[in-house]
Every structure is written in C-alpha cells, then in structure tokens.
Amino acid sequence: MSRSYPSDLLKMPTSTADALPPVLAGPLLRRLERDRLVLWLVGSRPLSLTMLLEPSGESARRVELDATSCRVLRIGRHACLHLIDVHLPEPLPQDTLIYYDLIVTQGDGSEAKIAQWAPHLLHEGATRPSLVLRSRADDILYGSCRKPHHPSRDGLARADRLLAEQIGQADARPALLMLCGDQVYADDVAGPMLAAVHALIQRLGLYGESLEGAVVADSEALYAHPAGYYRREELLPAFKSNEALRERFFGGVEKPIFTTANAHNHLVTLAEVMAMYLLVWSPVPWQLVPEPKMPPLDAEHMASWRREANALQGFCGDLPQAARLFAHIQTLMIFDDHDITDDWNLSAKWESTAYEHPFSRRIVGNALLAYMLCQGWGNRPDAFGALLDETEALTAALDSQDRLDAAAQDALIDRLLSFDQWDYVLRTQPTVIVLDTRTRRWRSRRLPSRPSGLMNWESLVELQHELLDETAAVIVSPTPMFGVKLIEVIQRICAFAGHALTVDAENWMAHRGAASVMLNIFRHFRTPANYVILSGDVHYSFAYDVQVRDRDRTPHIWQITSSGIKNEFPRRLLDWLDRLNRWLYSPRSPLNWFTQRRDLKIRPRLPDQRHRGERLWNSSGIGQVLLDAQGRPARIVQHNADGGPSTQFLAQDAPSSAATPIDQPGSGV
C-alpha cells in the first residue's frame, strides 16, 4: 500500500534523524465561542504552545497556553494529548475571518508555526489557517459513518474542497461540521489498518495493559498472537458460556439487509483505539510507520488484506484534506455504535452479556475512554473534569513494563459506563441539541432481548426542558427519528422473531414508549414550531417533510439524513427496498395504519438527480443544510465524494432538474 504526501510534510526542526515531529495530529477546532476556544491536538511530547489570533482588520493577540488553558495527558512514552481550552478576556468578533496559529517553542528557544510543522493544513497561498465564528447556526455540514477501508472517496475531503471555494468569504463559510456517529470503526478494522495500529503503538510507546478473561494475559501477548488478525474470537476462553460473547464482539455475523459486520479484527486495548484515532484524523502518523506487511494468513484472508490495502491507499490520499478541514471549521461529534462496538447497548440482554464478562467490559470501556479523550471532551469540556483527573492518574501510574494499572483502569471504566452527560446543547440561533441515543436507553424489563428505546423517559423529559420556549431547534439524533417504513417493519419483524442483531433493529418507532413521548414533545404548546433533525447511521441519504397532526397546533419537522461519509448501502438491494417502500407505503396505503405514524403526514423530498423515482440517495459524501430565519430548511444538499455534481433534495412541489420524471407509483416513505 503506497502512500504519497508532499515531501515537506514532516519538515520541521529535529534534534536527531530519528526524532518524532512535535505534532502528531491536529489541531482540531472543537467547541468555539466568542470568549472561549476549545482545540484538540496530540504531540510527541508535552509542548510549549502559544496561540496567535488575528481577526481581519484587527491587531494580533498572543495567548500563552499554560497549565490553566492546556491540559496535557500522556498516553504513551512519545504521545501526549493536549486539551486546549482558552478563555479570552476580550470576545472575538463574529462573522469575520479570524486567522490563527499555534506556535511550538523548541528546546533551543526557536519557534515553529503551523506552516512549518503541518503545511498540509494550509490552503494554497495561505500562511496560517483561519476560522469564523458565525452568529447563526444556519449553515451546517453534517454526516456519519467514515469507514477507512470502504472503497469510495472520503466525504471529508469533499467538504474540504467545498470550504476551499469559500475560504476568504466569512459570510459563506459553514457555521459548523456535525459528525453524527461512527467517526471511527472500532469493531470493523481492516487487516492492514490493524498492522499500522500496532506499528504506531510500538513507534510511540503507547501504554500496554493487562487483560482478564482472555487467552492472552496482556496487550503484548495479544499483538503477537497468531490469532491476532482476522481471528480474534479465538482469544476468548473455550467455554460454552462465552458463545454469546463471541457472537456479540467477534462473530462477524452476516447481516444481509443492513450491514456486514467484520468484527474479527475488533480493537481491544486502549492503545489500539487511540492509535486508530491518530491514523484516521492525521496523515502524519502514517509517515512514522513502515508499510504494513501481511502476516501469515489463509487464502481468504490474504484476498481480504489486498482488497483492504487498496482501499486504504485511497483513504490515505484524502487524509491531508480531511485534516485541513478539521483545522478550519468548528467540529462537533456524537457517538453511534461503531465508535464503540456494533449494536452497542441494543437490548438489556446485550448489556448483561457484555458487561458481566471482564474481557468484553474492557473492550467497551477502552473504546468509550478513547471516545471521551478524542471526541466527547471537546463537545462539553466542563463535564469531564473529574474523569480527566482519573485518566491522568491512570496514565501516570505504570508498572515496570509501561502497563496501566488494571484495577484503576477498571474503576475508570465503571465511571464511564455510568456517566450520563454525553449529550450537549449549543445555545445558538437556532438552538442545536445533540442527543445521546446509546447510553440512557429505555430497556425492556419484561422481554430483555427486545431492542431498547433509544432514550429513556428521564432523558426525554430533559430534552423537552431544553426545547421549552424555543422558536426553532436543530436536533442531532444519530439514528433517524423518521426512517424508511419498509425497513423499520422488517426490523420489527426480525426483532419479534428474536433476530434483532441480524438487522440492526434500532429505530425510534420500534419502542412504543419512546416514540409516544417524542411525539408528545413535538406537540407540546411551549416547544418549537420548527424542528430540523440531522441523522446518519443508515448508509444512505434522504430528506422528509413531516407534520404532526394535532388539534391545537401542527409542528413542522424535517428529517434530514446524510450517510455515509465513507460508506454506502449495497446498491441493488437499496434500489429494491426503495421501490418496494414506495409501492407498499404510499400515502393512501392501508398498511400505514399498522405503523407508529398514524398521526404523522410525511412527504419525501426528491433527489434532483433521480432517474427511477428514487427517494433514497446512495453515495458517500457530506450533507449540508441551510436554514432560513425561522429555522426552516431553505436548501438540503448531499455533496458526493466521487466528485460528481451535488445532489439537492427538492420539495415535491418544487421544480426538478432530474433528466427523467418520476416513474414509480405513490410517494410513500
């Protein structure tokens, strides 16, 4: 797998030929406000940093990042997280270009700017990156599901090209990039990617750990075990009681309708997950590891390795553009299942199976800890102080083999599994509310194997409280609240038959209690009249106009889904599901009365490039929604990663640019 980057990518001051670059990944612009800037960065050592801020037309401000504004957490001998949280005494202007820099002071007193240590982050002709603090959240890029070894272009690179066209126009730049889930795939890892992960662990000295409940005793034994590639399910003890656990984490169960899970390379250790984040967010770590070499494999896995290596080559080619995007736009995130493991917390039975075994509990806990450090903290920094203190204590207390203390690690994981502040709110115009649909679920006590509701009653009450007296709101729900009826019916049938895991049976309407409470929230007289719901998860894109029928008021809802950034649904299968859905669930179909949507009027928006009446658009890329002054969508677009024309979702009474008129019956959803 060859990789080609500019030859000056790593040109920076070094003391020896083997010295690591000072910055391994970042900066990522996270939560940005007029008087507060939150950034994420990983260095090869604790860095002495200075932030330079220069709003257009104003003099530059220089901010020394001391211990009060930059928390450093060591995750390896040569890897340090830098969690930058700057409170500014003088607010920054809105809707104005703000040029910034991060200056690294070297040991000899010399200074290196971003142009020196990360030239790939700069647009052509620029000497430093820039950001814009938009006064309204009325232009949002959004998407989900970025799988490195999927054979398509990267939607984040497409978003970077879009931003490059507007880089000097403050009023045209999007307000934020919202990543709606599956930013990493901890459970679906290519063989060559896993080899790069292990090489990076060794290069950076990422900390090891002891393992309980597995054939291997520690991380070093895991990395060296012959079953470490494509056969990790063999590392569980051969006890009958572990069969369900193998199926949960390593089964690689074929899911013929919705996804194909290839969990045999599931990430296990904290070091593996942290290395994965570095490799999917920055091109620099790829330059620090050798070309992944194929381990001894059987013929089937050799073919998989070669296929995955080819796809990863394309991913690496787009990676500098993705990193540049992160350095120029506020980026917020929320987890979905693959950030942790497939079907995470699907049902009460899933939870009891996973969390009662020390090995699977550690797998989930390590992925959640890495999520906190790389994603969760930047969304809501004030919520994580105590957890960061525990993490710092964990990584400071190492044994003679540089392994984490097992008891302290398990105690921290216990805290994370009970933590309930992963959701967050942006008090912008309109308000943006990001939901946690994974950890506070409405569990079935009577039938523990049935899929749980995506949010429990308490969290839904909290959501209603956040919505009170707002005129409009953007809700980020990783799973669509209003999905494709036929697919939801198939999921419901499979769940009833005891095969929920086979079809990812997770949707809002599958749980009567959660669906009923959510619809009542929409009807409440003090909640907004206009809602935009941004979602991902499903590996195709669509937009619905939804009205909730009520005697007193009719709130308007727009369900807008963009998925995936680098993932797609099986094309022929989606075509058939789309077509059958239109036939079976047209507005006049009596089948609608057997769904949870009897009180809803739903009209799909139509992709302007449709050829056979498609309602669902299947292409990797990035979504964009522009809102009017009342918080209603003025334009909904899917920017296709393959470089083709962008796809606009049009209301059914709007003119279409499609070459062929709609030729399928009905307009069902």
XYZ file of C-alpha atoms in Angstrom, residues 36 119 124 144 157 216 221 226 266 289 295 356 376 504 525 565 581:
17
model
C -13.790 30.551 24.518
C 1.962 22.605 5.930
C -2.956 27.382 -1.351
C -21.725 9.988 9.686
C -12.129 15.609 1.565
C -3.787 -13.784 26.340
C 0.646 -11.138 24.014
C -1.224 -15.846 15.695
C -12.092 -5.796 16.710
C 5.262 3.567 10.462
C 1.170 -11.688 8.445
C -20.762 -9.208 33.025
C -16.585 13.731 23.995
C -29.606 -3.587 13.389
C -47.502 24.034 23.150
C -19.112 9.994 4.787
C -41.351 1.019 0.082
